[in-house]
PDB file of C-alpha atoms in Angstrom:
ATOM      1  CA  UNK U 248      43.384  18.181  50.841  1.00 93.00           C
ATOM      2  CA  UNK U 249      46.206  16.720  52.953  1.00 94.00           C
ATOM      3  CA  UNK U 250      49.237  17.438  50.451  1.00 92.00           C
ATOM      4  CA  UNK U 251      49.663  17.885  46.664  1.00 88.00           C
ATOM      5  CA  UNK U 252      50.203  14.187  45.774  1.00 88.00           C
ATOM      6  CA  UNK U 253      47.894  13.567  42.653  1.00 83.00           C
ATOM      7  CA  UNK U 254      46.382  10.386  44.204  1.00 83.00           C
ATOM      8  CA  UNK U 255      44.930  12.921  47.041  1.00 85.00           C
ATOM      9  CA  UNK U 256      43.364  15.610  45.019  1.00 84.00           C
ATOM     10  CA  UNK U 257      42.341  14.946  41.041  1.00 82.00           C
ATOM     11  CA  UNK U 258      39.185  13.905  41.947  1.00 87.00           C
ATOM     12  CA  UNK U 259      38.337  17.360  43.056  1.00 90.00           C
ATOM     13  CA  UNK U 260      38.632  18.639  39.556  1.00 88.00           C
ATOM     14  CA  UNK U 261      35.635  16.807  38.657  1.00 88.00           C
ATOM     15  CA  UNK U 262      33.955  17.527  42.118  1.00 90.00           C
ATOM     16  CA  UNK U 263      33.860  21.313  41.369  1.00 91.00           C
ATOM     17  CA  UNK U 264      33.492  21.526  37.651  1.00 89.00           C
ATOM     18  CA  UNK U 265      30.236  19.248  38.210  1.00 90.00           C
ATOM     19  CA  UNK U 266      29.039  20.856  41.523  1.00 89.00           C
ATOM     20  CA  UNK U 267      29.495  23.937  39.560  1.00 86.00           C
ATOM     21  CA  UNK U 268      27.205  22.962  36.754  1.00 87.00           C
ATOM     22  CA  UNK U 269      24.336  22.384  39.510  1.00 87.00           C
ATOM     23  CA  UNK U 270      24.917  25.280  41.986  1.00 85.00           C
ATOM     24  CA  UNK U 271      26.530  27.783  39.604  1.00 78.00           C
ATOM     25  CA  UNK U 272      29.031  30.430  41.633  1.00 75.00           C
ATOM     26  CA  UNK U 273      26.189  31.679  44.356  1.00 82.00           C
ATOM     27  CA  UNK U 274      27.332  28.971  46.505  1.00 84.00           C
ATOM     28  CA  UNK U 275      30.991  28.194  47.027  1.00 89.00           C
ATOM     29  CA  UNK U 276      32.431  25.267  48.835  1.00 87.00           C
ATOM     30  CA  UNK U 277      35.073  25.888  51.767  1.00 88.00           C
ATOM     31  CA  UNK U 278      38.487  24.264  50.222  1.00 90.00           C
ATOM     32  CA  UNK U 279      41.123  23.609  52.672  1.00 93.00           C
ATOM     33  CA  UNK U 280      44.507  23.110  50.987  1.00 94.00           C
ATOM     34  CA  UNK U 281      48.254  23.215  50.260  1.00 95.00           C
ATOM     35  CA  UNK U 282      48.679  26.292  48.277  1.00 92.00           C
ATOM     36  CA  UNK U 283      49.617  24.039  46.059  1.00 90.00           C
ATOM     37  CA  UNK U 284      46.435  22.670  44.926  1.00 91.00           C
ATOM     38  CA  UNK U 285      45.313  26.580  44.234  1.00 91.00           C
ATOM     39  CA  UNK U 286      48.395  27.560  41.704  1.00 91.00           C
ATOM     40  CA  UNK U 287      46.940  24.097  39.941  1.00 88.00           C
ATOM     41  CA  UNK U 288      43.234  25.210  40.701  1.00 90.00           C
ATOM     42  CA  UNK U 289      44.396  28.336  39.025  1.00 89.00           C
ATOM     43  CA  UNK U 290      45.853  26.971  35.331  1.00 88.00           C
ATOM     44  CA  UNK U 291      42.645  24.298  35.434  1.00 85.00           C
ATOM     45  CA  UNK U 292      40.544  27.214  35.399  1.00 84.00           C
ATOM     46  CA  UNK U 293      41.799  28.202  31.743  1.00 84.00           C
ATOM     47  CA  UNK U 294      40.610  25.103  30.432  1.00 85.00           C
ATOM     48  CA  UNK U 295      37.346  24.924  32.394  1.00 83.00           C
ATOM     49  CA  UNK U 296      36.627  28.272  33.481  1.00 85.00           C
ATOM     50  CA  UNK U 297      33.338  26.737  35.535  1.00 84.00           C
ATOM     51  CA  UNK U 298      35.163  26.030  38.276  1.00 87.00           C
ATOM     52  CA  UNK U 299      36.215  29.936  38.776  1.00 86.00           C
ATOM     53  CA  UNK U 300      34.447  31.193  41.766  1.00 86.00           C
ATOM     54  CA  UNK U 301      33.338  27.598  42.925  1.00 89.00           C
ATOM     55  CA  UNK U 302      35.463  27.630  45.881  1.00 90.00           C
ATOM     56  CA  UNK U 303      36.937  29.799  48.625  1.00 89.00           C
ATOM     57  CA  UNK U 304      40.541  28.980  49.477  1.00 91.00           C
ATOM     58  CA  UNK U 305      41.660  28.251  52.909  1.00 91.00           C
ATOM     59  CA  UNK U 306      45.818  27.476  52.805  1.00 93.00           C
ATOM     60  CA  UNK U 307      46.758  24.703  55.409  1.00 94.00           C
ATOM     61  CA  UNK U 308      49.758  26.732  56.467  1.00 94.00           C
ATOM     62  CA  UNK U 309      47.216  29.541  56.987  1.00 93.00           C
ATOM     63  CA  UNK U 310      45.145  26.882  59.689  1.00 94.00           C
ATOM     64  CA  UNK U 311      48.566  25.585  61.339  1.00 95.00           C
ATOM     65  CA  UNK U 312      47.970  24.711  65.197  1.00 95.00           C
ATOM     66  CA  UNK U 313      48.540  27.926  67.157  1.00 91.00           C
ATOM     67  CA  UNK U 314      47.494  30.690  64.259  1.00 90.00           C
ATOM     68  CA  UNK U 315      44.445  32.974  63.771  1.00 85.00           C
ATOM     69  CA  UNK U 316      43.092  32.739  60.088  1.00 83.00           C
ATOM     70  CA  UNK U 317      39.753  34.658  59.486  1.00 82.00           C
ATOM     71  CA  UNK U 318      38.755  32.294  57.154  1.00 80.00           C
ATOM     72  CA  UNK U 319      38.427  29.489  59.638  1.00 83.00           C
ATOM     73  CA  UNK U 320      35.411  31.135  61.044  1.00 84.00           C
ATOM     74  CA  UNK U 321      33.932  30.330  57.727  1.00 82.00           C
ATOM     75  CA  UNK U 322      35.035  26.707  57.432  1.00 84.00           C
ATOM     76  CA  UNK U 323      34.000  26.461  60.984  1.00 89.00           C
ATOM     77  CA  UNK U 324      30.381  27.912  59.811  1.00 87.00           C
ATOM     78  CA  UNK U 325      30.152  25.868  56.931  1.00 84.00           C
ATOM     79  CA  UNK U 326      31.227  22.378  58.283  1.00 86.00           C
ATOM     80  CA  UNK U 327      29.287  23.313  61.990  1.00 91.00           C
ATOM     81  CA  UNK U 328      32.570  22.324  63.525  1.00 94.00           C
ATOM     82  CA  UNK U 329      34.065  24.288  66.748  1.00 94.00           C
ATOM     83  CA  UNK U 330      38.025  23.880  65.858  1.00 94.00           C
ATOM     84  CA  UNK U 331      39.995  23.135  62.358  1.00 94.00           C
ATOM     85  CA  UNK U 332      43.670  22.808  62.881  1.00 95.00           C
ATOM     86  CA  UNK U 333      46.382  21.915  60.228  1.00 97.00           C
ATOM     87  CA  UNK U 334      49.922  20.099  61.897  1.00 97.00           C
ATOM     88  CA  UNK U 335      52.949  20.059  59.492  1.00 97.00           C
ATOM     89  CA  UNK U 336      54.146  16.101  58.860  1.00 97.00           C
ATOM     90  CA  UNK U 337      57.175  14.242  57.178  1.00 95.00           C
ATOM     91  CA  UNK U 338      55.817  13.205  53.851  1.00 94.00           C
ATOM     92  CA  UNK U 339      56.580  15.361  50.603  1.00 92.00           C
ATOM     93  CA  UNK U 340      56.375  19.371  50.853  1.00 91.00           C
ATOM     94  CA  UNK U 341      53.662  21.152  52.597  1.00 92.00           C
ATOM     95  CA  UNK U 342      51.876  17.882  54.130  1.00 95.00           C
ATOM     96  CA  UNK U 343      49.538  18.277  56.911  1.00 97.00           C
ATOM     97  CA  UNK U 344      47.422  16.142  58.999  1.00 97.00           C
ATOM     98  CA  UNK U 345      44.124  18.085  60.575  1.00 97.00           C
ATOM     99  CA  UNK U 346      42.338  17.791  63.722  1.00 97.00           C
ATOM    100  CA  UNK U 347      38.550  18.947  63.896  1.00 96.00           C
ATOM    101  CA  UNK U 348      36.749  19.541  66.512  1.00 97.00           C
ATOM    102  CA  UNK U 349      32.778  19.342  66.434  1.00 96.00           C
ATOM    103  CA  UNK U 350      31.659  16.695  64.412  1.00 95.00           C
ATOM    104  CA  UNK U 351      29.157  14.062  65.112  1.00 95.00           C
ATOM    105  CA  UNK U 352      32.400  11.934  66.077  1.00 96.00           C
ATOM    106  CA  UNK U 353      33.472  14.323  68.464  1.00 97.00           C
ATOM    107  CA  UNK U 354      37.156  15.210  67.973  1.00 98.00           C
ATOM    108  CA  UNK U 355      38.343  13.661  64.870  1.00 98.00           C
ATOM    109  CA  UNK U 356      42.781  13.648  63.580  1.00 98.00           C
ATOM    110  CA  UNK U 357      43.457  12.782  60.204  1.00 98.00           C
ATOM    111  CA  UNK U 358      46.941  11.862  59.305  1.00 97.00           C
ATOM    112  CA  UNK U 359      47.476  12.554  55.894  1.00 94.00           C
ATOM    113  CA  UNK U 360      49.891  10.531  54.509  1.00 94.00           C
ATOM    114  CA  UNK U 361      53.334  10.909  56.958  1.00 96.00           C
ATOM    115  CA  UNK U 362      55.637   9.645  59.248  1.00 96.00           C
ATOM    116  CA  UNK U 363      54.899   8.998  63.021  1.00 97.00           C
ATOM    117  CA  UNK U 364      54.297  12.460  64.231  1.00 97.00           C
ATOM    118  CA  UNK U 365      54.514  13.768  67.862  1.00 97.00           C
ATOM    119  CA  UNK U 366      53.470  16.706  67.205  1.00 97.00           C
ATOM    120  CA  UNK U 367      50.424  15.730  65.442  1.00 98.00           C
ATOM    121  CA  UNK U 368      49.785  13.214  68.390  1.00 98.00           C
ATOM    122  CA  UNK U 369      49.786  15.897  71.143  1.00 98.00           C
ATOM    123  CA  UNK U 370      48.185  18.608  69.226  1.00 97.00           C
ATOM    124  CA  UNK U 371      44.959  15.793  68.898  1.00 98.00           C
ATOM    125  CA  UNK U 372      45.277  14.225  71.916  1.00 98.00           C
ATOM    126  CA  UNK U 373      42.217  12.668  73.285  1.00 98.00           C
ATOM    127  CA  UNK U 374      40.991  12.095  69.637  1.00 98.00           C
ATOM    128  CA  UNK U 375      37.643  10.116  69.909  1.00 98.00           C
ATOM    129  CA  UNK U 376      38.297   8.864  65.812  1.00 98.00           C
ATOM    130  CA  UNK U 377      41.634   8.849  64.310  1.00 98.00           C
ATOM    131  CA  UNK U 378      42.608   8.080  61.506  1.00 98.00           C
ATOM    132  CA  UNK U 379      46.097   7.357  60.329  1.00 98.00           C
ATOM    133  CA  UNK U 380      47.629   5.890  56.893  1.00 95.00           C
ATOM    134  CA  UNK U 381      49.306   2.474  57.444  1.00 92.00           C
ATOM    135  CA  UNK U 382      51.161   2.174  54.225  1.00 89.00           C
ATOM    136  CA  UNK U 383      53.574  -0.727  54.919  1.00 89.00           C
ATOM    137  CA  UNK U 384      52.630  -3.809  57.487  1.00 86.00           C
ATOM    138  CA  UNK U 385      55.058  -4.543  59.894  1.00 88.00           C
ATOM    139  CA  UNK U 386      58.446  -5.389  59.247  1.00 87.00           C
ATOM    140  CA  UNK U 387      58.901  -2.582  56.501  1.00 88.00           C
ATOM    141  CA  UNK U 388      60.162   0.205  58.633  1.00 92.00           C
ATOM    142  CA  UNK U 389      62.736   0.816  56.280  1.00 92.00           C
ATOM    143  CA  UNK U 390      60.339   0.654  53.286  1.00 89.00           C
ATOM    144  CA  UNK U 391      58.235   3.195  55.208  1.00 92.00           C
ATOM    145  CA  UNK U 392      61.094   5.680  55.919  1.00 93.00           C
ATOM    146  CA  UNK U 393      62.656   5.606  52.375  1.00 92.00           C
ATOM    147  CA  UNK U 394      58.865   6.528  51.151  1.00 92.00           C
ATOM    148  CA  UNK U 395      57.736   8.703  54.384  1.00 93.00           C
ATOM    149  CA  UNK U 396      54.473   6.451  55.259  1.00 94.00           C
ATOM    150  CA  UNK U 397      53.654   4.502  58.365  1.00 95.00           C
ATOM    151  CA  UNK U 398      53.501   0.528  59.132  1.00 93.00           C
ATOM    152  CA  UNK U 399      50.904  -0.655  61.174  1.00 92.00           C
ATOM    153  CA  UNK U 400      52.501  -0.537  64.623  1.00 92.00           C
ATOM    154  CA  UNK U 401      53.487   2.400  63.971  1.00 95.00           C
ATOM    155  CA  UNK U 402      50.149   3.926  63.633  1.00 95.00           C
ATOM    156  CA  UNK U 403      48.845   2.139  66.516  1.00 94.00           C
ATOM    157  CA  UNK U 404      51.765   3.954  68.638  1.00 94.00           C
ATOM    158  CA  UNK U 405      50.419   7.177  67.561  1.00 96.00           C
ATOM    159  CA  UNK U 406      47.037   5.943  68.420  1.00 96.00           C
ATOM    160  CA  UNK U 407      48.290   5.132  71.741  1.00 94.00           C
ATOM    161  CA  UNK U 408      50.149   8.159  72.530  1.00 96.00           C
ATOM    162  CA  UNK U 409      47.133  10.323  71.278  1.00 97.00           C
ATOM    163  CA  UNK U 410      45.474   8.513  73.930  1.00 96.00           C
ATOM    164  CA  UNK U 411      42.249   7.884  70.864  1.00 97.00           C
ATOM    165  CA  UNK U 412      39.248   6.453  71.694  1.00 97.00           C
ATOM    166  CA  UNK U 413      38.975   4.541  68.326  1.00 96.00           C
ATOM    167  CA  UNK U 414      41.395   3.780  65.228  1.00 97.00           C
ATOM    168  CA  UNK U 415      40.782   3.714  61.521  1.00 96.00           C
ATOM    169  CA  UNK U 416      43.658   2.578  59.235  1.00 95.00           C
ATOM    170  CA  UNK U 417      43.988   3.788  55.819  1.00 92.00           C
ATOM    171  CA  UNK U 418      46.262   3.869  52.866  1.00 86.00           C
ATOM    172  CA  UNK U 419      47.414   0.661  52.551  1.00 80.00           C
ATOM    173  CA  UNK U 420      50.168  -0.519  49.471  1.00 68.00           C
ATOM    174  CA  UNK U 421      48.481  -1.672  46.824  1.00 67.00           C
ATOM    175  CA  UNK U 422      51.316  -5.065  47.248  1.00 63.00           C
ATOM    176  CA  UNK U 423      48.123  -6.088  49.693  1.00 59.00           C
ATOM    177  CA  UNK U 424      45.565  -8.498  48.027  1.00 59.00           C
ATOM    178  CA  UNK U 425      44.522  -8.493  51.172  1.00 64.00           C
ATOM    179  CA  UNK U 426      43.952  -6.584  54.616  1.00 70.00           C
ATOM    180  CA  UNK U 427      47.474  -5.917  56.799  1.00 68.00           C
ATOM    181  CA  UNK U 428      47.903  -7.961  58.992  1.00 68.00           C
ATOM    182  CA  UNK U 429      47.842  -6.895  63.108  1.00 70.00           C
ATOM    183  CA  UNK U 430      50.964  -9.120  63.356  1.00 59.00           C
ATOM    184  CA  UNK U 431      52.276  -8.296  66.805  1.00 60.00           C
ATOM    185  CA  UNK U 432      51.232  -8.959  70.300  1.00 52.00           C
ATOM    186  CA  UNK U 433      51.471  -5.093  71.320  1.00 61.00           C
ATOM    187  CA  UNK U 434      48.967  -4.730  68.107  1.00 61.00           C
ATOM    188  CA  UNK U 435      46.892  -7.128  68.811  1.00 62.00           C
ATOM    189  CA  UNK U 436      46.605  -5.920  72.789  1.00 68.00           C
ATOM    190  CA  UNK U 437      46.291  -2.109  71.624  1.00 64.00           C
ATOM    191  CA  UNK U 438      43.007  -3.745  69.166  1.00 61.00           C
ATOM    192  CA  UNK U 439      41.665  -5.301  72.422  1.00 69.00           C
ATOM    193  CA  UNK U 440      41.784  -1.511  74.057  1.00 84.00           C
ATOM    194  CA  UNK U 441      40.182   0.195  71.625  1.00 92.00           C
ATOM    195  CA  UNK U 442      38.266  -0.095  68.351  1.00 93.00           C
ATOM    196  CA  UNK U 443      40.837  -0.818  65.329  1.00 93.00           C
ATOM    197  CA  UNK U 444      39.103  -0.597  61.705  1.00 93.00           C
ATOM    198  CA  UNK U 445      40.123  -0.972  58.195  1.00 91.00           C
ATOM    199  CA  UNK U 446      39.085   1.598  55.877  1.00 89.00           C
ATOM    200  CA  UNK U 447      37.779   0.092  52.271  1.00 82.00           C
ATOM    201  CA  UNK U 448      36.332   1.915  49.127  1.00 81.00           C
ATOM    202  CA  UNK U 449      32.966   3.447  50.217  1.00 86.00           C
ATOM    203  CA  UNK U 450      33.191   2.780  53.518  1.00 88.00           C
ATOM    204  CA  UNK U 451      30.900   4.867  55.703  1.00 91.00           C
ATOM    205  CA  UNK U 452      31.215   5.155  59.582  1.00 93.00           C
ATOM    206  CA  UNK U 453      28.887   6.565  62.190  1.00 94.00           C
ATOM    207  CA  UNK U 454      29.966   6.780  65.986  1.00 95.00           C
ATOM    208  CA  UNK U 455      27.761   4.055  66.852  1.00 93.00           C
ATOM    209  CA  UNK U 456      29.650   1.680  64.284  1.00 94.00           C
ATOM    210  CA  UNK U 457      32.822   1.706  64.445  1.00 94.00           C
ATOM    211  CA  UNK U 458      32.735  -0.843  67.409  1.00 92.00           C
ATOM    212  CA  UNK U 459      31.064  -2.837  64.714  1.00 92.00           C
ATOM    213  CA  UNK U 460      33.447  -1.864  61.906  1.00 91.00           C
ATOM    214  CA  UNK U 461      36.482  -3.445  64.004  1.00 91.00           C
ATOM    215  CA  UNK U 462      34.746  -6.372  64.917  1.00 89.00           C
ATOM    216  CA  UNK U 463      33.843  -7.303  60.847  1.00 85.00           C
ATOM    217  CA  UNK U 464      37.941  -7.290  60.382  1.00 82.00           C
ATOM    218  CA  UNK U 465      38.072 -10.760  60.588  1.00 81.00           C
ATOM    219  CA  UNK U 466      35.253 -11.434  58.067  1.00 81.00           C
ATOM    220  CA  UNK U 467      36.598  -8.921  55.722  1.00 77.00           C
ATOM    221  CA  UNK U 468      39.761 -10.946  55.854  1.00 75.00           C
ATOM    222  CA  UNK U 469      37.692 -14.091  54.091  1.00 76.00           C
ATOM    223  CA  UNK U 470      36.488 -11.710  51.567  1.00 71.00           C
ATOM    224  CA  UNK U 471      40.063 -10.517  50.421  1.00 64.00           C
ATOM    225  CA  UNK U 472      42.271 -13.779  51.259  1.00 61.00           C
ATOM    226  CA  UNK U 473      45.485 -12.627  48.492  1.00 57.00           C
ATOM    227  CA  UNK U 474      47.984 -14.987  47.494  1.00 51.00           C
ATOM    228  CA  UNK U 475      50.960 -14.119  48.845  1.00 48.00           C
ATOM    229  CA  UNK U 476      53.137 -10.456  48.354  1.00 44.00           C
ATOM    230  CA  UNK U 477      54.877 -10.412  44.541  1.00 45.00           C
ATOM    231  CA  UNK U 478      56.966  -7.572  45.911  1.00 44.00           C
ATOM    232  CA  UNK U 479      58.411  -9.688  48.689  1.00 43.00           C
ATOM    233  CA  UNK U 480      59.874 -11.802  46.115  1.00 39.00           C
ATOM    234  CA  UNK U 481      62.555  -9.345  44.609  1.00 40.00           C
ATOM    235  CA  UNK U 482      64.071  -9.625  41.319  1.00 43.00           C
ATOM    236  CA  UNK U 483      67.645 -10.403  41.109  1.00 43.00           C
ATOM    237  CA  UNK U 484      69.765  -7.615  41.741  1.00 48.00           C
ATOM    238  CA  UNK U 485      67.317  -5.191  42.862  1.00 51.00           C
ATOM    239  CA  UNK U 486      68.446  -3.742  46.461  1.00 56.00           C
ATOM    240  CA  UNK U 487      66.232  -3.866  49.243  1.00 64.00           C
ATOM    241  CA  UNK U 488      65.274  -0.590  51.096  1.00 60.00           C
ATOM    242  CA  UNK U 489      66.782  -1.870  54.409  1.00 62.00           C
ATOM    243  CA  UNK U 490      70.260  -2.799  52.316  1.00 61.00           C
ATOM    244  CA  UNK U 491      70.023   0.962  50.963  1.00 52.00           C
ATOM    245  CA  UNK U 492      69.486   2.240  54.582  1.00 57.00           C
ATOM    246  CA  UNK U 493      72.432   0.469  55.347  1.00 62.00           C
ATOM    247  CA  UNK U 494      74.280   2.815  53.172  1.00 56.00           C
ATOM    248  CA  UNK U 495      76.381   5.918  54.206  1.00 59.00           C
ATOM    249  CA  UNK U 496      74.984   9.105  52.694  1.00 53.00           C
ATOM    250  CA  UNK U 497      72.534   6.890  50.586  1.00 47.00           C
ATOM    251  CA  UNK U 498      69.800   9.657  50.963  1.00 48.00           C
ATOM    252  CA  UNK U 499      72.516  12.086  48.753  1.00 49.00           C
ATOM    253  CA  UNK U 500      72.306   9.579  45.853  1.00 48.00           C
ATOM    254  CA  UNK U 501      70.877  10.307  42.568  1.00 48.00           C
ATOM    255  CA  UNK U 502      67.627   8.043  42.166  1.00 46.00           C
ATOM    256  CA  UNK U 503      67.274   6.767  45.539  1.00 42.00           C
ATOM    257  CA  UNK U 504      64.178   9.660  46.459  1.00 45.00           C
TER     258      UNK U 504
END
């Protein structure tokens, strides 16, 4: 679990009370997390005790790039990986993206919902799969600082200073109908270097399809055609994000965050 938002994590409630009711306690899953998520864990348990003992905590800031945590061993068992690391990003409190080494992918970085991170970029450099958020298209930078996501180009950049083999964008606003689009030449050259996806409910990849997966974008696109963005069409009065950036000290105002 990336970071403590609720649209990140409540389906794990039900993924351990029912996992519970078929394995019982003998076999607990590895659960990687903001410490958070095991406070709430904790008060759940009162209501549906099932879940106590179905899991064996692992805190992100425990897994952070550069420290020892016994535990990993066992993620690393459980999962058959080689490496598990946790990077801090720019998003809300205790938000981490994760690079894991090992998998059927190779080395796979997951973003987690942030800002364009450095950090995370060199940390996962050489990626073979990463996947990023790509909240706002582009053209709402400011939208995307005011709310700590990514655009589009934005997560391309990463991919491109990662140096990854293969892109998967994720986490689109729900103001799309439709997919993003890849709007700018520098996009549209990065998509011509490497493999550029869009994730989708249920989507499954395998190593050998994601060069398929990027190549269906333009299909996909006549499945989900939209009719244009409501949001771009503000009401009257309402300030735009890039008239509040604008503003002096806007970040100190009540209500803005």
């Amino acid at each position: 679990i990336s970071h403590p938002h609720a649209d990140h994590h409540l389906g794990l409630l039900r993924l351990l009370s029912e996992r519970a009711a078929i394995c019982g306690s003998d076999d607990p899953i590895v659960l990687m997390a903001p410490h958070d998520m095991f406070d709430f864990l904790a008060e759940y348990r009162s209501v549906v005790p099932e879940i106590n003992q179905s899991y064996i905590p692992v805190d992100c800031c425990d897994m952070i790039h550069g420290r020892v945590n016994p535990l990993g061993e066992k993620l690393y068992e459980e999962l058959g990986i080689t490496y598990c690391a946790s990077i801090p990003v720019a998003h809300c409190q205790r938000s981490y993206a994760v690079v894991i080494d090992g998998t059927s992918f190779g080395r796979v970085a997951y973003s987690g919902d942030c800002r364009p991170s450095n950090r995370f970029a060199d940390v996962a450099h050489g990626a073979d799969l990463l996947i990023h958020e790509a909240t706002f298209e582009n053209g709402m930078e400011e939208d995307a600082v005011m709310k700590r996501h990514s655009t589009i180009g934005e997560a391309i950049d990463v991919a491109s200073k990662m140096n990854a083999k293969s892109l998967v964008l994720t986490h689109f606003s729900q103001r799309y109908p439709k997919l993003p689009p890849l709007n700018e030449s520098k996009d549209e050259e990065k998509a011509n270097e490497i493999p550029i996806a869009f994730a989708f409910d249920f989507m499954r990849l395998a190593p050998n399809t994601i060069d398929l997966a990027a190549k269906l974008t333009p299909a996909l696109r006549l499945l989900y055609p939209g009719e244009g963005d409501d949001e771009s069409e503000m009401a009257t009065g309402k300030v735009t994000a890039k008239e509040l950036m604008a503003v002096p000290g806007v970040f100190a105002a009540k209500g803005v965050l």
